Short mmCIF file of N, CA, C and O in Angstrom, two decimals:
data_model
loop_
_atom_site.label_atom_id
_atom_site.label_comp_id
_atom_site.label_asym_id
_atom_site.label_seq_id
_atom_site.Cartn_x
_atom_site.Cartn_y
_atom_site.Cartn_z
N UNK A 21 205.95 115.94 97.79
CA UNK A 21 206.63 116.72 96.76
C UNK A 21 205.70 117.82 96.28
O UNK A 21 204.64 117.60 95.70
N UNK A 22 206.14 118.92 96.54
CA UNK A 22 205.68 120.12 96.05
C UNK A 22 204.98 120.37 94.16
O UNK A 22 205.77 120.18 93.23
N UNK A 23 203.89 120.69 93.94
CA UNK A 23 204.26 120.68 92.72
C UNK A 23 202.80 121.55 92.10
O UNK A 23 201.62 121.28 92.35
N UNK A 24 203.25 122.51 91.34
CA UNK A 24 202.36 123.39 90.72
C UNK A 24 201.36 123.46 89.60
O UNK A 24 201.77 124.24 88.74
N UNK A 25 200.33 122.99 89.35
CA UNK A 25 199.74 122.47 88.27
C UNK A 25 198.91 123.48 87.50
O UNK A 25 197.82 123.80 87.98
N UNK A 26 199.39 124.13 86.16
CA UNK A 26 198.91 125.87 85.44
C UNK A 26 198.15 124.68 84.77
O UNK A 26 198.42 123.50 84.57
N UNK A 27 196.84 125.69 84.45
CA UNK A 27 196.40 125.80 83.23
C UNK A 27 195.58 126.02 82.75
O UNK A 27 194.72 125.47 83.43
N UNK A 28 194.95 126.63 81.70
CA UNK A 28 194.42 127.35 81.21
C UNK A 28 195.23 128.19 79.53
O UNK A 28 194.62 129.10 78.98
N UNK A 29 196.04 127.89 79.19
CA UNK A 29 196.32 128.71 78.49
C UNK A 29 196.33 128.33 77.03
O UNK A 29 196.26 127.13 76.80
N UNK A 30 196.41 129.14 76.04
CA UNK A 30 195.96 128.76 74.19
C UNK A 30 196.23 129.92 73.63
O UNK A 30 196.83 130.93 74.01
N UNK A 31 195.64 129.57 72.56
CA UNK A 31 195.30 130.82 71.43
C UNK A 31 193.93 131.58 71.70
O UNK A 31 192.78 131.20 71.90
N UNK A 32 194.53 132.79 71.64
CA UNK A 32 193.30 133.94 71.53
C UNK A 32 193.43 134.84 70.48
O UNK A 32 194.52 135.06 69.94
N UNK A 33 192.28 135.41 70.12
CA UNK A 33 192.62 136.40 69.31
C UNK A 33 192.86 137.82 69.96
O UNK A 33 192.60 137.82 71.16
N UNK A 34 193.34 139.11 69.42
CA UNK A 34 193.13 140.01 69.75
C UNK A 34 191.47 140.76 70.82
O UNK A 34 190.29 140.65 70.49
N UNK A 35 191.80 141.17 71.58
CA UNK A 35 190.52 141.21 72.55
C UNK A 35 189.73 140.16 73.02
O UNK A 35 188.58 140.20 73.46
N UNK A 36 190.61 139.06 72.83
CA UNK A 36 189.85 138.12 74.00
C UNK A 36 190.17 137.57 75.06
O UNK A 36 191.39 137.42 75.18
N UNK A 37 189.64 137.24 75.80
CA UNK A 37 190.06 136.52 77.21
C UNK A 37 190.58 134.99 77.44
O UNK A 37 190.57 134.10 76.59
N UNK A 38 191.00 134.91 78.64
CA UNK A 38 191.69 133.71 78.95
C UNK A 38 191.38 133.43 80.59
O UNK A 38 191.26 134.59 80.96
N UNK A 39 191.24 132.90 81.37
CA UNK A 39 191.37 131.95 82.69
C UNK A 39 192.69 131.03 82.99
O UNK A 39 192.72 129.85 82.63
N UNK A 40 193.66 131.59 83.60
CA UNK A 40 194.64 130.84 83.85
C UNK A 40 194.48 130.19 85.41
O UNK A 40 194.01 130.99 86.21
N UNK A 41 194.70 129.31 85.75
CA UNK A 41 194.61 128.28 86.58
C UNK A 41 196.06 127.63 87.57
O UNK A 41 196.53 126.54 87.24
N UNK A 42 196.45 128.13 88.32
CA UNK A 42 197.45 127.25 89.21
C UNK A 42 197.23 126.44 90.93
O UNK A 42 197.13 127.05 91.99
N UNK A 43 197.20 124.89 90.74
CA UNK A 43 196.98 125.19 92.00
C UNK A 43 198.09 123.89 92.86
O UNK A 43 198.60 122.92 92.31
N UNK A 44 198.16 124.12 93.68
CA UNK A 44 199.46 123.81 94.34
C UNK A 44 199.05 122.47 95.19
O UNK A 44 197.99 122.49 95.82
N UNK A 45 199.69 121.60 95.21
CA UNK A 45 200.02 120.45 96.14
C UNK A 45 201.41 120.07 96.47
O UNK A 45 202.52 120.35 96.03
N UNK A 46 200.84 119.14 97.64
CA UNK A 46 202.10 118.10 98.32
C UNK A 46 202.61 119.47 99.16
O UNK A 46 203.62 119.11 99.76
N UNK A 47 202.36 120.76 99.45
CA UNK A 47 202.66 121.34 100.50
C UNK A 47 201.63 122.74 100.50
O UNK A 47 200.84 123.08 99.62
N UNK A 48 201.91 123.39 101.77
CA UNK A 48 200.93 124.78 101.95
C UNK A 48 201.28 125.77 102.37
O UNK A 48 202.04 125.94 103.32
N UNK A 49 200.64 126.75 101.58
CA UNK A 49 201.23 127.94 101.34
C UNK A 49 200.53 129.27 101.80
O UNK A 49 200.92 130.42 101.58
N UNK A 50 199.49 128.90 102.44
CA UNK A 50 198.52 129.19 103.36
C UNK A 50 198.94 130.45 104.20
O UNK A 50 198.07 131.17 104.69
N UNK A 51 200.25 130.73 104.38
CA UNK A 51 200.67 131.81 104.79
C UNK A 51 201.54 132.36 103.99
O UNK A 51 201.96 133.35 104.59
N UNK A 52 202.09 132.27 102.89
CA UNK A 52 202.44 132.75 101.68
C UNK A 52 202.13 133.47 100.52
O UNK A 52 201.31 134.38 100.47
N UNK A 53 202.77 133.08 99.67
CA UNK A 53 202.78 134.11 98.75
C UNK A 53 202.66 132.95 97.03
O UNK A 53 203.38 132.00 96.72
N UNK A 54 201.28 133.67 96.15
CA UNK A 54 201.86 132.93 95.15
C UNK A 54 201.81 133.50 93.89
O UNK A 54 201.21 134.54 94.16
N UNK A 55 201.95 133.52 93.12
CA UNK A 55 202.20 134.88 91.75
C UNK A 55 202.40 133.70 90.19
O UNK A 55 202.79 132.61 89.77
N UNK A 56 201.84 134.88 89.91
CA UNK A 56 201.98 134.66 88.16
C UNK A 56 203.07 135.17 87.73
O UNK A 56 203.27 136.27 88.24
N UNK A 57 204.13 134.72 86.78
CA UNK A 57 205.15 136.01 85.84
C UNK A 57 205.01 135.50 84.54
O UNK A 57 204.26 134.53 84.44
N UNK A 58 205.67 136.02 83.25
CA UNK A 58 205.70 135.79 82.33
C UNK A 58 206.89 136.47 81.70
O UNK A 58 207.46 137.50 82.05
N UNK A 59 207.18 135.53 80.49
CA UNK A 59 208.28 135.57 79.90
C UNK A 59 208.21 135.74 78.31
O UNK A 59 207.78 134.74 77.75
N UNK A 60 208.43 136.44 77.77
CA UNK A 60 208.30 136.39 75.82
C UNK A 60 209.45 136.74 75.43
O UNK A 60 210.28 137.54 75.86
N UNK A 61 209.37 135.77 74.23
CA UNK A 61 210.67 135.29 73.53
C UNK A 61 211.85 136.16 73.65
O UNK A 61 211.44 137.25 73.24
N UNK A 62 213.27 136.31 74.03
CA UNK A 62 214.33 137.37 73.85
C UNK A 62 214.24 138.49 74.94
O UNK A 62 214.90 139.52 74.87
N UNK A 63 212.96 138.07 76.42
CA UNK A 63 212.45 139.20 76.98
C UNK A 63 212.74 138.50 78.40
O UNK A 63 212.78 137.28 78.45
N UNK A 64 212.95 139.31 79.59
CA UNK A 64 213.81 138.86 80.97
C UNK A 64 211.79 138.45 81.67
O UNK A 64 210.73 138.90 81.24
N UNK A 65 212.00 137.60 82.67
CA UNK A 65 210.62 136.93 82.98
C UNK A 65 209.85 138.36 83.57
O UNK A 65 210.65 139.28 83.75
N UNK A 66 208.47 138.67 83.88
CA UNK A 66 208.03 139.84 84.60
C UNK A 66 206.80 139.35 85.31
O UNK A 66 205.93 138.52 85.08
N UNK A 67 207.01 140.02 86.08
CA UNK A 67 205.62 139.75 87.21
C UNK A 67 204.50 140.26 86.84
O UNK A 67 204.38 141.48 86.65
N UNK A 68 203.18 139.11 86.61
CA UNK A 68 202.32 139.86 86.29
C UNK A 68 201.48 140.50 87.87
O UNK A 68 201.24 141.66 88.18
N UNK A 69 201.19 139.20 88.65
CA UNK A 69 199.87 139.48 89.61
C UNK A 69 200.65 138.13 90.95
O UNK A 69 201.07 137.00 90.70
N UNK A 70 200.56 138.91 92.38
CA UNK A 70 200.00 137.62 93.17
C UNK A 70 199.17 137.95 93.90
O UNK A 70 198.46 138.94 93.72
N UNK A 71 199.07 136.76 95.40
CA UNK A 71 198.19 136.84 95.99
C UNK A 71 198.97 136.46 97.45
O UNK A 71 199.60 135.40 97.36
N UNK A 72 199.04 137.01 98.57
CA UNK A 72 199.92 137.10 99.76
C UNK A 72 198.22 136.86 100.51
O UNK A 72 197.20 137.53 100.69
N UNK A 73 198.86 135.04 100.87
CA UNK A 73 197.25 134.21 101.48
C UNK A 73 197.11 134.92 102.79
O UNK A 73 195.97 135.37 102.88
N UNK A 74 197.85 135.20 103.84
CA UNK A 74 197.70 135.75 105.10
C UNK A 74 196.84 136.48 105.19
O UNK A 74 196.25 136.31 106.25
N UNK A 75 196.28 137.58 104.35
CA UNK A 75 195.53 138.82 104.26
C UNK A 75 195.04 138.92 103.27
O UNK A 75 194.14 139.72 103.05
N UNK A 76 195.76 137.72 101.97
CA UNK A 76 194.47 137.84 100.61
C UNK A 76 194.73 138.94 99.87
O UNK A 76 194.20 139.07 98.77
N UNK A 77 195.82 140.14 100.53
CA UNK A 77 195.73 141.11 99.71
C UNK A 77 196.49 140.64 98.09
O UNK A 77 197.25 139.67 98.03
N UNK A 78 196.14 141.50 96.84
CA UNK A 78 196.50 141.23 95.51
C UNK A 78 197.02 142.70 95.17
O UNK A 78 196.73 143.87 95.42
N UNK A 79 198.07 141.89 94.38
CA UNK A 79 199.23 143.04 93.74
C UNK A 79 199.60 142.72 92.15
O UNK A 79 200.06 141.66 91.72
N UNK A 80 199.34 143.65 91.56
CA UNK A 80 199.66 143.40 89.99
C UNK A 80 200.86 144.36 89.34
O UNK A 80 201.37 145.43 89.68
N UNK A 81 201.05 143.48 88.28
CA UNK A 81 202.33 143.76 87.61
C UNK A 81 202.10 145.86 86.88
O UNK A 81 200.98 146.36 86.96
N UNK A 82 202.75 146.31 86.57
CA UNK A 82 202.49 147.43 85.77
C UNK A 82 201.71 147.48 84.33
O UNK A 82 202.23 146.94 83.36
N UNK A 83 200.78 147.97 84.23
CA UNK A 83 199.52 147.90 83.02
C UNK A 83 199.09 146.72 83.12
O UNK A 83 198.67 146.38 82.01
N UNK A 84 198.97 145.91 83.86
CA UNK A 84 198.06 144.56 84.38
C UNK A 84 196.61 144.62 85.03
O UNK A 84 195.70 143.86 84.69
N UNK A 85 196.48 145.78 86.19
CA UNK A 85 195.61 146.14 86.59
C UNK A 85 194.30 146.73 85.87
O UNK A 85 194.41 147.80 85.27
N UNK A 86 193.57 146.35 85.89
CA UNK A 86 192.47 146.69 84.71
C UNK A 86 192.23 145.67 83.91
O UNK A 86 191.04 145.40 84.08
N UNK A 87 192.73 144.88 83.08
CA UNK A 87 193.00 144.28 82.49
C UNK A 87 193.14 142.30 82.90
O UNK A 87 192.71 141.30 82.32
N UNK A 88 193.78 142.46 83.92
CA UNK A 88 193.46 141.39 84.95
C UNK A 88 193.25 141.88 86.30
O UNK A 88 193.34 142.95 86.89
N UNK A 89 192.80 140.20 86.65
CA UNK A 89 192.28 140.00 87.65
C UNK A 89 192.33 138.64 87.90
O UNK A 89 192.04 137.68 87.19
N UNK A 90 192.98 138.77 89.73
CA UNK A 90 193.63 137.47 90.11
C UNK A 90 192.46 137.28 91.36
O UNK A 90 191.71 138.12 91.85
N UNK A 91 192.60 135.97 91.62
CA UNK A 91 191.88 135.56 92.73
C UNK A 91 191.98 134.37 93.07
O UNK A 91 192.11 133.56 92.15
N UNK A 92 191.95 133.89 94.38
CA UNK A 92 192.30 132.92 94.86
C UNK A 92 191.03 131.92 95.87
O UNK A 92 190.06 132.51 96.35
N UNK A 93 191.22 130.47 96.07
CA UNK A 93 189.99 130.12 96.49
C UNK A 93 190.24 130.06 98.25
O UNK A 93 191.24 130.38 98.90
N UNK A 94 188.74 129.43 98.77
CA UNK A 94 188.86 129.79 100.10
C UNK A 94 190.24 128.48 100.77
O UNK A 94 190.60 128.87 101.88
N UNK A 95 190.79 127.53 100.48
CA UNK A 95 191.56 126.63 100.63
C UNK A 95 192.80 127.24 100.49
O UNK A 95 193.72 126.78 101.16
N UNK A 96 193.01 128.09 99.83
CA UNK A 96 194.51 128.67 99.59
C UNK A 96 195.56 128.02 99.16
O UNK A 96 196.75 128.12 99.46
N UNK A 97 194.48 126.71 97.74
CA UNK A 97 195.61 126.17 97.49
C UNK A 97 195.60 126.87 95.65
O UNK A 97 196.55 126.76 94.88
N UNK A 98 194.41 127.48 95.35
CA UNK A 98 193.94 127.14 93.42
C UNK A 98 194.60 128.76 93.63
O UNK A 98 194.73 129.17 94.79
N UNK A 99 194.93 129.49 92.67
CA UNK A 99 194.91 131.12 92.35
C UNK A 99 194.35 130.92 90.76
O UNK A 99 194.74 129.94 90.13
N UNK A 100 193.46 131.85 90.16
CA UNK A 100 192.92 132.32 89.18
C UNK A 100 193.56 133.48 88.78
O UNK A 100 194.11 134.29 89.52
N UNK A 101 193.45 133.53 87.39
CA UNK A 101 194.64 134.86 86.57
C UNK A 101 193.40 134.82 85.59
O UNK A 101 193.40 133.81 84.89
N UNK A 102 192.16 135.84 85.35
CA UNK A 102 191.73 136.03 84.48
C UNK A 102 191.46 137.14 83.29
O UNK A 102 190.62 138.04 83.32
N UNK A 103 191.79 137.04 82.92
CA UNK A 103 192.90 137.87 81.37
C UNK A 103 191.47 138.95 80.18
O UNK A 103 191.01 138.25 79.27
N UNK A 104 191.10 139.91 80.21
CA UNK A 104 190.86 140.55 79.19
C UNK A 104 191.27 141.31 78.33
O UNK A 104 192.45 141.53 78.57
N UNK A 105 190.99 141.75 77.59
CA UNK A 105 191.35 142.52 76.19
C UNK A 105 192.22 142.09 76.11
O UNK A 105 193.07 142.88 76.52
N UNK A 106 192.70 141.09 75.75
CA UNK A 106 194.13 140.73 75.74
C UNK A 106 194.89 140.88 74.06
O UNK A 106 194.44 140.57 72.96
N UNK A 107 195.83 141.31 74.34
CA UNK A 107 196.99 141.85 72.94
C UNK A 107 197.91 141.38 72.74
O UNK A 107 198.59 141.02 73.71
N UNK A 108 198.30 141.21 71.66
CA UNK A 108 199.93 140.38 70.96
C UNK A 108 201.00 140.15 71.97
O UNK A 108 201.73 139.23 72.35
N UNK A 109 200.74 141.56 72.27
CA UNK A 109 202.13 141.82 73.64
C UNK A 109 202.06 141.40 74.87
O UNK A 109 202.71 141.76 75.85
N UNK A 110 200.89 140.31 74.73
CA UNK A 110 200.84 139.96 76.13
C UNK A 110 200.86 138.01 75.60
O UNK A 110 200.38 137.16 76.35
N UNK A 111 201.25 137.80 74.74
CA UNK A 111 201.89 136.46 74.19
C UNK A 111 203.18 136.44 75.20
O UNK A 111 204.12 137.23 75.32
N UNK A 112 202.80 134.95 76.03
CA UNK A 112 204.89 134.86 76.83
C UNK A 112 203.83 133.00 77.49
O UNK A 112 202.69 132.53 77.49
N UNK A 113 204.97 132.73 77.83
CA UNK A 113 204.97 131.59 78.78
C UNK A 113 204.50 132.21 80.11
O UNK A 113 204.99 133.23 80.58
N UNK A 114 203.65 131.59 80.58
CA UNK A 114 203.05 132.20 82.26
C UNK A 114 203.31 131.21 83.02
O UNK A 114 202.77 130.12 82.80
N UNK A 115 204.25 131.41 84.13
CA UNK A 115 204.49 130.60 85.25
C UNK A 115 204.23 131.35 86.26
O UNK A 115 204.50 132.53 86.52
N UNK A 116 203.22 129.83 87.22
CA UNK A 116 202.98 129.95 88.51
C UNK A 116 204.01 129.99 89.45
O UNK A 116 204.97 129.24 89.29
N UNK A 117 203.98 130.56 90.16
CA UNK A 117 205.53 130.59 91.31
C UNK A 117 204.49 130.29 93.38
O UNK A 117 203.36 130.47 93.83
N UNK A 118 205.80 129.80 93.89
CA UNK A 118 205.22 129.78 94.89
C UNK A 118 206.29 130.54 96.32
O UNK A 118 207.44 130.91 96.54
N UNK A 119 205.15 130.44 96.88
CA UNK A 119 206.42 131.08 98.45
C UNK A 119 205.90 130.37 99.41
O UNK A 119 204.69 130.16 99.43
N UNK A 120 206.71 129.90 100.32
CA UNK A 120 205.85 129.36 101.51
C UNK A 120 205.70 130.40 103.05
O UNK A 120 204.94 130.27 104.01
N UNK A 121 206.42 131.09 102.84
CA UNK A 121 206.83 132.27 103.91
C UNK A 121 205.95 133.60 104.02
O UNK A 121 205.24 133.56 103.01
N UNK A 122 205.74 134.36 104.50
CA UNK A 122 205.21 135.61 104.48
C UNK A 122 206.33 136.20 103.73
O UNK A 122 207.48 135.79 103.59
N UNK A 123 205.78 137.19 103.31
CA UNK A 123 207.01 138.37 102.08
C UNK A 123 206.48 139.71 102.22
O UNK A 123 205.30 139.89 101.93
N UNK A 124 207.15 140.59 102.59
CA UNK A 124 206.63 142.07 102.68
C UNK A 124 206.23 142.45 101.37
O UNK A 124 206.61 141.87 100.36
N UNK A 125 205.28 143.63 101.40
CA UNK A 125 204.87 143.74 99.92
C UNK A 125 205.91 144.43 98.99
O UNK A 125 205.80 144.45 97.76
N UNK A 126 206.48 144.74 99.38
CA UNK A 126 208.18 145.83 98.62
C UNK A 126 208.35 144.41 98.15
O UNK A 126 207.73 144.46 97.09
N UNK A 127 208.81 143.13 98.27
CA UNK A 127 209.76 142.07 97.80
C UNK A 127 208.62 141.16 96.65
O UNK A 127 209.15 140.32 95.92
N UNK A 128 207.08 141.38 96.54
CA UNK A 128 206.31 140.21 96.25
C UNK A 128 206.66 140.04 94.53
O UNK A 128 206.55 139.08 93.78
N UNK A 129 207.13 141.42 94.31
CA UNK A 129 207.48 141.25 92.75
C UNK A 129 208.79 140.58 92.35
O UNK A 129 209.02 140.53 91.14
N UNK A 130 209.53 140.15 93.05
CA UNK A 130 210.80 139.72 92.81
C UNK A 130 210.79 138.20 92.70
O UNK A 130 210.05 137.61 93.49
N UNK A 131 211.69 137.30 91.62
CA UNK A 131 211.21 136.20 91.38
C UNK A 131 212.03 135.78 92.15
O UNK A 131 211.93 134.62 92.55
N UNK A 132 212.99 136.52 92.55
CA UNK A 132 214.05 135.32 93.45
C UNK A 132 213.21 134.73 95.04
O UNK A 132 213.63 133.89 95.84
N UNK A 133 212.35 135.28 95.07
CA UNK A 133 211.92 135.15 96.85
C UNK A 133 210.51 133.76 96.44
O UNK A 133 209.65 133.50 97.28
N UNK A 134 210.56 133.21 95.34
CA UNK A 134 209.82 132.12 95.16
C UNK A 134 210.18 130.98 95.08
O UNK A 134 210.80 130.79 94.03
N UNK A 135 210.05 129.81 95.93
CA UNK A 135 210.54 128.69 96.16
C UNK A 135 210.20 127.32 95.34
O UNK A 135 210.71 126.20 95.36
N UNK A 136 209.03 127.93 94.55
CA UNK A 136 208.23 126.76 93.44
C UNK A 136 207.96 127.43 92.28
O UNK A 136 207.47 128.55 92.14
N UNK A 137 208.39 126.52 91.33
CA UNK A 137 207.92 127.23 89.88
C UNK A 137 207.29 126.14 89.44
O UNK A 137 207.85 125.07 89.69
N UNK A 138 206.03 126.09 88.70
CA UNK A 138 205.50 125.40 87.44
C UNK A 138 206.01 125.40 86.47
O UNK A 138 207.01 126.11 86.45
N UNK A 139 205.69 124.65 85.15
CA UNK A 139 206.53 124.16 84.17
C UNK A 139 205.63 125.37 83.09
O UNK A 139 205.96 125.28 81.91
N UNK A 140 205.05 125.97 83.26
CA UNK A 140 204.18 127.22 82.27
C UNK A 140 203.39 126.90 81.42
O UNK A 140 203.78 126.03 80.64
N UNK A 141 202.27 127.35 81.27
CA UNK A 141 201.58 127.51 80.04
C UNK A 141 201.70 128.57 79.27
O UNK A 141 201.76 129.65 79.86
N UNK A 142 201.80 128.60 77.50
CA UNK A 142 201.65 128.99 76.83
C UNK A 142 200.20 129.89 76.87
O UNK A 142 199.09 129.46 77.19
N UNK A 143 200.56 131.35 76.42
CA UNK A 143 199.38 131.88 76.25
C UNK A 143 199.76 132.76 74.56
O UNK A 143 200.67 133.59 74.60
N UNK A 144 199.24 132.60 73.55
CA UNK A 144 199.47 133.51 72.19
C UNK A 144 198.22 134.24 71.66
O UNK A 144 197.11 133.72 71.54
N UNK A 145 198.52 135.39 71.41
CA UNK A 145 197.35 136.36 71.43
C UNK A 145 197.96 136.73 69.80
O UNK A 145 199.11 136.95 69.42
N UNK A 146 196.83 136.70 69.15
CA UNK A 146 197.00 136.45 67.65
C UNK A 146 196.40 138.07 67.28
O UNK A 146 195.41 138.61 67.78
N UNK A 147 197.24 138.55 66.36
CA UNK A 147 196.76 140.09 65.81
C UNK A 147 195.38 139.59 64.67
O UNK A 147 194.75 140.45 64.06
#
């Protein structure tokens, strides 16, 4: 049984950081695709960052870049989401998602092409 295990996430204050944590068992994804999104309250879910294991290359959400930084271990099972300056507006539920397939990079932002979701961690960034 497939199953996604986040975590890392809490209270921060304004300008501080976080380490988010997902890493995947009971199957492999080794030629896939696996991504962060996030969701805040009254707001549709958004992609922050993944990681497409075949080539390792990383793709981030819009105003994510800079700011984070994803990375994944040599097993291709853990991905890392590590979070600076972080701001109010970046308070949401963060779920890990998974793919088991290759995904062209045009599709990696789309949540429908992910076959595993985690149950999310909370992340709240306090003014």
């Amino acid at each position: 049984q497939v199953q996604l295990i986040e975590s890392g996430g809490g209270l921060v204050q304004t300008g501080g950081s976080l380490r988010l944590s997902c890493r995947a068992s009971g199957g492999t994804f080794s030629s896939g695709v696996m991504a962060w999104f996030r969701q805040a309250p009254g707001k549709e879910r958004e992609f922050v960052a993944c990681i497409r294991w075949g080539d390792r290359s990383i793709y981030y959400g819009d105003s994510k870049k800079g700011r984070f930084t994803l990375s994944g271990d040599s097993a291709k099972t853990t991905m890392y989401l590590q979070m600076n300056s972080l701001e109010p507006e970046d308070t949401a539920v963060y779920y890990c998602a998974a793919r088991k397939n290759r995904m062209v990079v045009s599709g990696v932002r789309r949540s429908d092409i992910y076959d595993y979701w985690g149950q999310g961690t909370q992340v709240t960034v306090s003014s």
